Coordinates of C-alpha atoms in Angstrom, one line a residue:
Chain H
M218 CA 114.9 11.3 -26.5
D219 CA 114.5 11.5 -30.3
I220 CA 111.7 13.2 -32.3
K221 CA 109.9 9.9 -32.9
E222 CA 109.7 9.1 -29.2
I223 CA 108.4 12.6 -28.5
Q224 CA 105.8 12.3 -31.2
N225 CA 104.7 9.0 -29.8
L226 CA 104.4 10.5 -26.4
I227 CA 102.3 13.4 -27.7
K228 CA 100.0 10.9 -29.5
F229 CA 99.7 8.9 -26.3
V230 CA 98.9 12.0 -24.2
A231 CA 96.3 13.2 -26.8
K232 CA 94.6 9.8 -26.7
S233 CA 94.6 9.7 -22.9
G234 CA 92.4 12.8 -22.7
A235 CA 94.7 14.4 -20.1
S236 CA 94.9 18.2 -20.7
E237 CA 98.5 18.6 -19.5
V238 CA 101.4 16.3 -18.9
K239 CA 104.8 17.3 -17.6
L240 CA 107.8 15.0 -17.9
E241 CA 111.3 15.5 -16.7
M242 CA 114.1 13.2 -17.6
D243 CA 117.9 13.6 -17.3
D244 CA 118.4 16.7 -19.5
V245 CA 114.9 17.2 -21.1
K246 CA 111.8 18.7 -19.7
I247 CA 108.7 18.3 -21.7
T248 CA 105.3 19.9 -21.2
I249 CA 102.5 18.7 -23.4
R250 CA 99.2 20.6 -23.4
T251 CA 96.3 19.3 -25.4
G252 CA 93.7 21.6 -26.9
S253 CA 90.8 20.2 -24.8
D254 CA 90.5 23.3 -22.6
D255 CA 89.3 25.0 -25.8
K256 CA 91.6 28.0 -25.8
G257 CA 92.7 27.3 -29.3
D258 CA 96.3 27.6 -28.4
S259 CA 97.1 24.0 -28.4
T260 CA 100.8 24.2 -27.7
T261 CA 103.5 21.6 -27.3
Y262 CA 106.6 22.7 -25.5
V263 CA 109.8 20.8 -25.4
Q264 CA 112.2 22.8 -23.3
Q265 CA 115.5 22.2 -21.8
I266 CA 116.3 22.1 -18.2
P267 CA 118.8 24.9 -17.5
V268 CA 121.7 22.5 -17.7
N269 CA 124.0 23.2 -20.6
Q270 CA 123.2 20.5 -23.0
P271 CA 122.9 21.0 -26.7
V272 CA 119.7 19.0 -27.1
T273 CA 117.3 21.8 -27.7
Q274 CA 114.4 20.3 -29.6
A275 CA 111.6 22.4 -30.8
I276 CA 108.7 20.6 -32.3
P277 CA 106.6 22.7 -34.6
V278 CA 103.2 23.0 -33.2
A279 CA 101.5 22.7 -36.6
A280 CA 103.0 19.3 -37.0
Q281 CA 101.2 18.0 -34.0
A282 CA 97.8 19.4 -34.9
P283 CA 96.6 16.5 -37.0
V284 CA 97.2 14.2 -34.0
A285 CA 95.7 16.4 -31.3
A286 CA 92.8 17.8 -33.2
P287 CA 90.7 14.7 -33.7
A288 CA 91.3 13.6 -30.1
A289 CA 90.1 17.0 -28.9
D290 CA 87.0 16.8 -31.1
A291 CA 86.0 13.4 -29.9
P292 CA 85.2 14.2 -26.3
A293 CA 83.1 17.2 -27.4
A294 CA 81.0 15.1 -29.7
A295 CA 80.7 12.4 -27.1
S296 CA 79.5 14.7 -24.4
A297 CA 76.8 16.1 -26.7
D298 CA 75.6 12.6 -27.4
D299 CA 75.9 11.6 -23.7
S300 CA 73.1 13.9 -22.6
K301 CA 70.4 11.5 -23.7
Y302 CA 72.0 8.7 -21.8
I303 CA 71.5 7.8 -18.1
T304 CA 74.6 7.8 -16.0
I305 CA 74.8 5.1 -13.4
K306 CA 77.0 6.2 -10.5
S307 CA 78.7 4.4 -7.6
P308 CA 76.7 4.5 -4.4
I309 CA 79.8 3.9 -2.3
I310 CA 83.6 4.1 -2.2
G311 CA 85.2 0.8 -3.0
T312 CA 86.7 -1.4 -5.7
F313 CA 84.8 -1.9 -8.9
Y314 CA 84.5 -5.4 -10.2
R315 CA 82.8 -6.4 -13.5
K316 CA 82.7 -10.1 -12.7
P317 CA 81.1 -12.0 -9.8
S318 CA 84.5 -13.8 -9.4
P319 CA 87.6 -13.9 -11.5
D320 CA 86.7 -17.0 -13.4
K321 CA 83.2 -15.9 -14.3
P322 CA 82.0 -13.9 -17.3
V323 CA 81.4 -10.1 -16.9
F324 CA 77.9 -9.0 -15.7
V325 CA 77.5 -6.6 -18.6
E326 CA 79.3 -5.4 -21.7
V327 CA 78.9 -2.5 -24.0
G328 CA 75.8 -3.3 -26.1
S329 CA 74.3 -5.5 -23.4
T330 CA 70.5 -5.1 -22.9
I331 CA 69.8 -4.6 -19.2
G332 CA 66.5 -4.7 -17.3
E333 CA 65.6 -3.1 -14.0
G334 CA 67.1 -5.2 -11.2
D335 CA 69.9 -6.7 -13.3
V336 CA 73.2 -6.8 -11.6
L337 CA 75.7 -4.5 -13.3
C338 CA 78.8 -4.8 -11.1
V339 CA 80.2 -5.5 -7.7
I340 CA 81.7 -2.9 -5.6
E341 CA 83.8 -4.2 -2.7
A342 CA 84.3 -2.2 0.4
M343 CA 85.8 -3.6 3.6
K344 CA 85.3 -7.2 2.4
L345 CA 81.6 -6.5 1.8
F346 CA 80.7 -7.3 -1.7
N347 CA 78.0 -5.1 -2.9
E348 CA 76.1 -6.1 -6.0
I349 CA 74.8 -3.0 -7.8
E350 CA 71.4 -3.6 -9.4
S351 CA 70.2 -1.4 -12.2
E352 CA 67.3 1.0 -11.6
V353 CA 66.7 1.4 -15.3
S354 CA 66.4 -0.7 -18.4
G355 CA 68.1 0.0 -21.6
K356 CA 71.4 -0.7 -23.4
I357 CA 74.9 -0.3 -22.0
V358 CA 76.6 2.4 -24.1
K359 CA 79.8 2.9 -22.2
I360 CA 81.6 1.4 -19.2
L361 CA 83.6 4.2 -17.6
V362 CA 85.7 2.3 -15.1
D363 CA 88.2 -0.5 -15.6
D364 CA 87.7 -3.8 -13.8
S365 CA 89.3 -4.0 -10.3
S366 CA 89.9 -0.3 -10.0
P367 CA 89.0 2.0 -7.1
V368 CA 85.9 4.1 -7.4
E369 CA 84.7 7.1 -5.4
F370 CA 81.2 7.9 -4.2
D371 CA 79.1 9.2 -7.0
Q372 CA 81.7 8.4 -9.7
P373 CA 80.0 7.6 -13.0
L374 CA 80.3 3.9 -13.8
F375 CA 78.0 3.2 -16.8
L376 CA 76.2 5.1 -19.5
V377 CA 72.9 3.5 -20.4
D378 CA 70.7 4.3 -23.4
P379 CA 67.2 4.1 -22.1
S380 CA 65.5 4.3 -25.5
Chain C
M121 CA 63.4 -19.6 9.9
H122 CA 63.5 -21.5 6.7
I123 CA 66.4 -24.0 6.3
I124 CA 67.4 -25.5 2.9
K125 CA 69.8 -28.4 3.2
L126 CA 71.9 -29.4 0.3
D127 CA 74.2 -32.3 -0.1
A128 CA 76.6 -30.7 -2.5
I129 CA 76.5 -27.3 -4.1
D130 CA 79.0 -25.1 -5.9
S131 CA 78.6 -22.3 -3.4
T132 CA 75.8 -21.6 -0.9
N133 CA 76.0 -17.9 -1.4
T134 CA 75.6 -18.2 -5.2
F135 CA 72.7 -20.6 -4.7
L136 CA 70.9 -18.3 -2.3
R137 CA 71.5 -15.3 -4.5
H138 CA 70.0 -17.0 -7.5
L139 CA 67.1 -18.2 -5.4
S140 CA 66.4 -14.7 -4.2
S141 CA 66.6 -13.2 -7.6
E142 CA 64.0 -15.7 -8.9
K143 CA 61.5 -15.4 -6.1
T144 CA 60.9 -13.7 -2.8
V145 CA 62.7 -15.4 -0.1
E146 CA 61.8 -15.3 3.6
D147 CA 63.9 -13.3 5.9
Y148 CA 66.5 -15.6 7.6
T149 CA 66.3 -18.2 4.9
V150 CA 69.3 -20.4 5.6
V151 CA 71.2 -22.6 3.1
V152 CA 73.5 -25.2 4.4
A153 CA 75.6 -27.6 2.4
N154 CA 77.4 -30.8 3.4
S155 CA 80.1 -30.0 0.8
Q156 CA 80.8 -27.2 -1.5
T157 CA 82.6 -27.8 -4.8
K158 CA 83.3 -24.1 -5.4
G159 CA 83.3 -22.6 -2.0
R160 CA 84.4 -19.0 -2.3
G161 CA 86.5 -16.8 -0.1
Q162 CA 87.4 -13.2 -0.9
M163 CA 87.4 -12.5 -4.6
G164 CA 88.8 -15.6 -6.1
T165 CA 90.2 -17.4 -3.1
V166 CA 88.6 -20.7 -2.2
W167 CA 87.2 -22.0 1.0
D168 CA 88.1 -25.7 1.4
S169 CA 86.4 -28.0 3.7
Q170 CA 86.1 -31.8 4.3
P171 CA 82.5 -33.0 3.6
N172 CA 80.1 -33.4 6.5
K173 CA 82.7 -32.1 9.0
N174 CA 82.0 -28.4 9.0
L175 CA 79.4 -25.8 8.4
M176 CA 79.0 -24.0 5.2
V177 CA 76.1 -21.6 5.5
S178 CA 74.5 -18.7 3.8
V179 CA 71.8 -16.6 5.4
F180 CA 69.4 -14.2 3.6
I181 CA 68.6 -11.1 5.6
D182 CA 66.4 -8.2 4.6
V183 CA 68.7 -5.2 5.5
S184 CA 66.6 -2.5 3.9
F185 CA 66.4 -0.9 7.3
L186 CA 70.1 -0.1 7.2
K187 CA 71.6 2.9 5.5
I188 CA 74.2 2.1 2.9
E189 CA 76.9 3.9 4.9
N190 CA 76.2 1.6 7.8
S191 CA 76.7 -1.6 5.9
F192 CA 79.9 -2.5 7.8
Y193 CA 77.6 -3.1 10.8
I194 CA 76.4 -6.3 9.0
S195 CA 80.0 -7.4 9.2
M196 CA 80.3 -6.5 12.9
A197 CA 77.0 -8.3 13.7
T198 CA 78.1 -11.5 11.8
S199 CA 81.6 -11.5 13.5
L200 CA 79.9 -11.1 16.9
A201 CA 77.4 -13.8 16.2
I202 CA 80.0 -16.4 15.3
S203 CA 82.4 -15.5 18.1
N204 CA 79.7 -15.6 20.7
A205 CA 78.3 -18.9 19.4
L206 CA 81.8 -20.4 19.7
K207 CA 82.1 -19.1 23.2
A208 CA 78.7 -20.7 24.1
F209 CA 80.3 -24.0 23.1
Q210 CA 83.2 -23.2 25.4
I211 CA 85.7 -22.6 22.6
K212 CA 88.3 -20.1 23.8
P213 CA 90.1 -17.8 23.4
V214 CA 88.1 -16.5 20.4
K215 CA 88.8 -13.2 18.8
V216 CA 87.8 -11.3 15.7
K217 CA 90.6 -10.4 13.4
W218 CA 89.6 -7.2 11.6
P219 CA 87.5 -7.0 9.6
N220 CA 85.8 -10.4 9.9
D221 CA 88.0 -13.4 10.4
I222 CA 87.3 -15.4 13.5
L223 CA 90.3 -16.8 15.3
A224 CA 90.5 -19.4 18.0
D225 CA 93.8 -19.8 19.6
Q226 CA 95.1 -17.3 17.1
K227 CA 94.2 -19.6 14.2
K228 CA 91.4 -19.1 11.7
I229 CA 88.3 -21.1 12.6
S230 CA 85.8 -19.2 10.6
G231 CA 85.6 -17.0 7.5
V232 CA 82.9 -14.7 6.3
L233 CA 81.8 -13.6 2.9
I234 CA 79.0 -11.1 2.8
E235 CA 77.3 -10.1 -0.4
N236 CA 74.9 -7.2 -0.4
V237 CA 72.3 -6.2 -2.9
I238 CA 72.1 -2.5 -3.6
K239 CA 69.4 -0.9 -5.7
N240 CA 68.3 2.8 -6.0
N241 CA 71.3 3.6 -3.7
Q242 CA 69.6 1.6 -1.0
L243 CA 70.6 -1.6 0.7
Q244 CA 68.1 -4.3 -0.1
A245 CA 69.3 -7.7 1.1
S246 CA 72.4 -9.2 2.5
I247 CA 73.6 -12.7 1.9
I248 CA 75.8 -13.6 4.7
G249 CA 78.0 -16.6 4.0
F250 CA 80.3 -18.2 6.5
G251 CA 82.4 -21.3 6.8
L252 CA 82.9 -22.6 10.3
N253 CA 85.3 -25.4 11.0
V254 CA 83.6 -27.8 13.4
N255 CA 84.8 -31.4 13.4
Q256 CA 87.6 -31.4 11.0
T257 CA 90.7 -33.0 12.6
Y258 CA 93.5 -31.6 10.5
F259 CA 94.1 -29.1 7.7
E260 CA 96.6 -30.1 5.1
Q261 CA 99.0 -27.3 4.2
L262 CA 97.0 -24.8 6.3
P263 CA 99.0 -24.4 9.5
S264 CA 97.0 -21.4 10.5
A265 CA 93.6 -23.1 10.3
T266 CA 91.8 -24.8 13.2
S267 CA 88.4 -26.2 14.1
M268 CA 86.2 -26.5 17.2
H269 CA 87.3 -30.1 17.5
M270 CA 91.0 -29.2 17.3
V271 CA 90.6 -26.7 20.1
S272 CA 88.5 -28.7 22.5
G273 CA 88.8 -32.3 21.5
K274 CA 85.0 -32.7 21.4
V275 CA 82.8 -33.7 18.5
Y276 CA 79.9 -31.4 17.8
H277 CA 76.5 -31.7 16.3
L278 CA 76.5 -29.5 13.2
D279 CA 72.8 -28.5 13.5
E280 CA 73.2 -27.4 17.1
V281 CA 76.2 -25.2 16.2
L282 CA 74.3 -23.8 13.2
L283 CA 71.2 -22.9 15.2
S284 CA 73.3 -21.2 17.8
V285 CA 75.0 -19.0 15.2
I286 CA 71.7 -18.1 13.5
E287 CA 70.2 -17.2 16.9
Q288 CA 73.1 -15.0 17.7
L289 CA 73.0 -13.4 14.3
R290 CA 69.3 -12.5 14.8
Y291 CA 70.1 -11.1 18.2
Y292 CA 72.7 -8.6 16.8
I293 CA 70.8 -7.7 13.7
D294 CA 67.8 -7.0 16.0
I295 CA 70.0 -4.6 18.0
L296 CA 70.8 -2.8 14.7
K297 CA 67.1 -2.6 14.0
T298 CA 66.6 -0.7 17.2
G299 CA 69.2 1.8 16.0
D300 CA 71.7 1.0 18.8
F301 CA 74.8 1.0 16.6
Q302 CA 77.1 2.1 19.4
K303 CA 76.3 -1.1 21.3
V304 CA 77.2 -3.3 18.4
K305 CA 80.4 -1.3 17.7
D306 CA 81.5 -1.4 21.4
L307 CA 81.0 -5.2 21.5
Y308 CA 82.8 -5.7 18.2
E309 CA 85.7 -3.6 19.3
S310 CA 85.9 -5.5 22.6
E311 CA 86.3 -8.7 20.6
L312 CA 89.0 -7.4 18.3
F313 CA 92.2 -9.4 18.1
R314 CA 95.1 -7.3 19.5
N315 CA 92.8 -4.5 20.5
N316 CA 94.7 -2.0 22.7
K317 CA 97.9 -3.9 22.4
P318 CA 101.0 -2.7 20.7
S319 CA 101.2 -4.6 17.4
T320 CA 103.3 -4.6 14.2
F321 CA 101.7 -3.7 10.9
K322 CA 103.0 -3.7 7.4
D323 CA 102.0 -1.0 5.0
V324 CA 101.6 -1.3 1.2
K325 CA 105.2 -0.5 0.6
G326 CA 106.3 -3.3 2.9
V327 CA 107.4 -1.0 5.7
L328 CA 106.8 -2.2 9.2
F329 CA 105.5 0.1 11.9
T330 CA 104.1 -0.2 15.4
G331 CA 100.7 0.9 16.4
I332 CA 97.9 0.1 18.8
I333 CA 94.5 -0.9 17.5
K334 CA 91.9 1.4 19.1
G335 CA 88.8 0.4 17.2
V336 CA 87.0 0.8 13.9
S337 CA 85.2 3.7 12.2
N338 CA 81.5 3.4 11.2
S339 CA 82.5 2.4 7.7
G340 CA 84.9 -0.2 8.9
Y341 CA 88.3 1.5 8.8
L342 CA 90.8 0.2 11.4
Q343 CA 91.8 3.0 13.8
V344 CA 95.4 2.6 14.9
L345 CA 97.3 4.8 17.3
I346 CA 100.7 5.4 15.8
E347 CA 103.7 7.6 16.7
D348 CA 103.1 11.0 18.3
E349 CA 99.6 10.0 19.6
I350 CA 98.2 10.2 16.1
L351 CA 95.1 8.1 15.5
K352 CA 95.2 7.0 11.9
E353 CA 92.5 5.2 9.9
F354 CA 93.5 2.4 7.6
D355 CA 91.7 0.7 4.7
L356 CA 92.0 -3.0 4.3
K357 CA 94.4 -2.7 1.4
E358 CA 96.6 -0.2 3.2
V359 CA 97.7 -2.3 6.1
K360 CA 98.4 -5.8 7.3
L361 CA 98.5 -6.9 10.9
L362 CA 101.4 -9.2 11.6
Y363 CA 101.1 -11.8 14.3

């Protein structure tokens, strides 16, 4: 693994929002921690597995800071903003679908204006297709779940700006 | 009961859903089509049927009396309604393949597509769609499909079959209204295909294993007795019954 690959990996982890990723391959073991847990000690370790291989690579922490810092700031700013939004949560466990069927357009997109009673998504559980209607009116600010992915009970699905 | 008959429609479920979002529709409003141009099965699959031979039906039912966690009981009631209507027409053997395919002679005779409307974390309405093969004489490229006619050799009056299913559906939904969920579940389990028989299943990794279907949970998971007397619950995506 060369420096470039490791840097790309760090960028990827920073963007993903994960706070820690451990990776072990052949002779390298990498632990990447992002600064999102607010301890200020955003460290990136690249350590070797105790097999004698001369590939010790130490990435200076400072070099990664420009990548990690904006990513760490973003969620904080977003969560401050999010407080004025209404979160629409999943009433059931199932699979989240944004379209009534694969060849149809999505029910809503970011920026869509929705009214009370509008269908937002379908959640399928045990072959029962449940259309979830909105209880509020406003504008879709964020869609928090990808199409066709599993959702848990009470998992946030949409952020709606009611103003 | 309010019946709307259509000659051709893209999908009876879609039609009824639109109708119900535009105006208040009566409980047990039934939409029946002679042919569907875009009959839907599960998420993207199609339901194909020769015109005027079979039933393609959607029923609107107010299910606001049901708690959201009991929504699988709609599926049980529907399966029971169709299997019992078939038995009333002397079609046998009829079984329910979990969760809601109806088999006659181990071949698929009816499929169900249920769409619920949920608002304020509460079930509002259910649109129960089903296709039932009645008088079709053959299915091209569908060796595991059958019809009432193919099983018995008789020709049936579509309206009679329709009314029988709706009557049965009302019967089972009414039991749910009284709160006797156990009765519906017991009946559903007794109709389950391969219930209490050693069967072979395939898991998501493609690994085959043996187990015995013992029933379903309230939310519809299949309960299978596997090795060491362990009763394990499976989601639809986790397991496939081989037969």
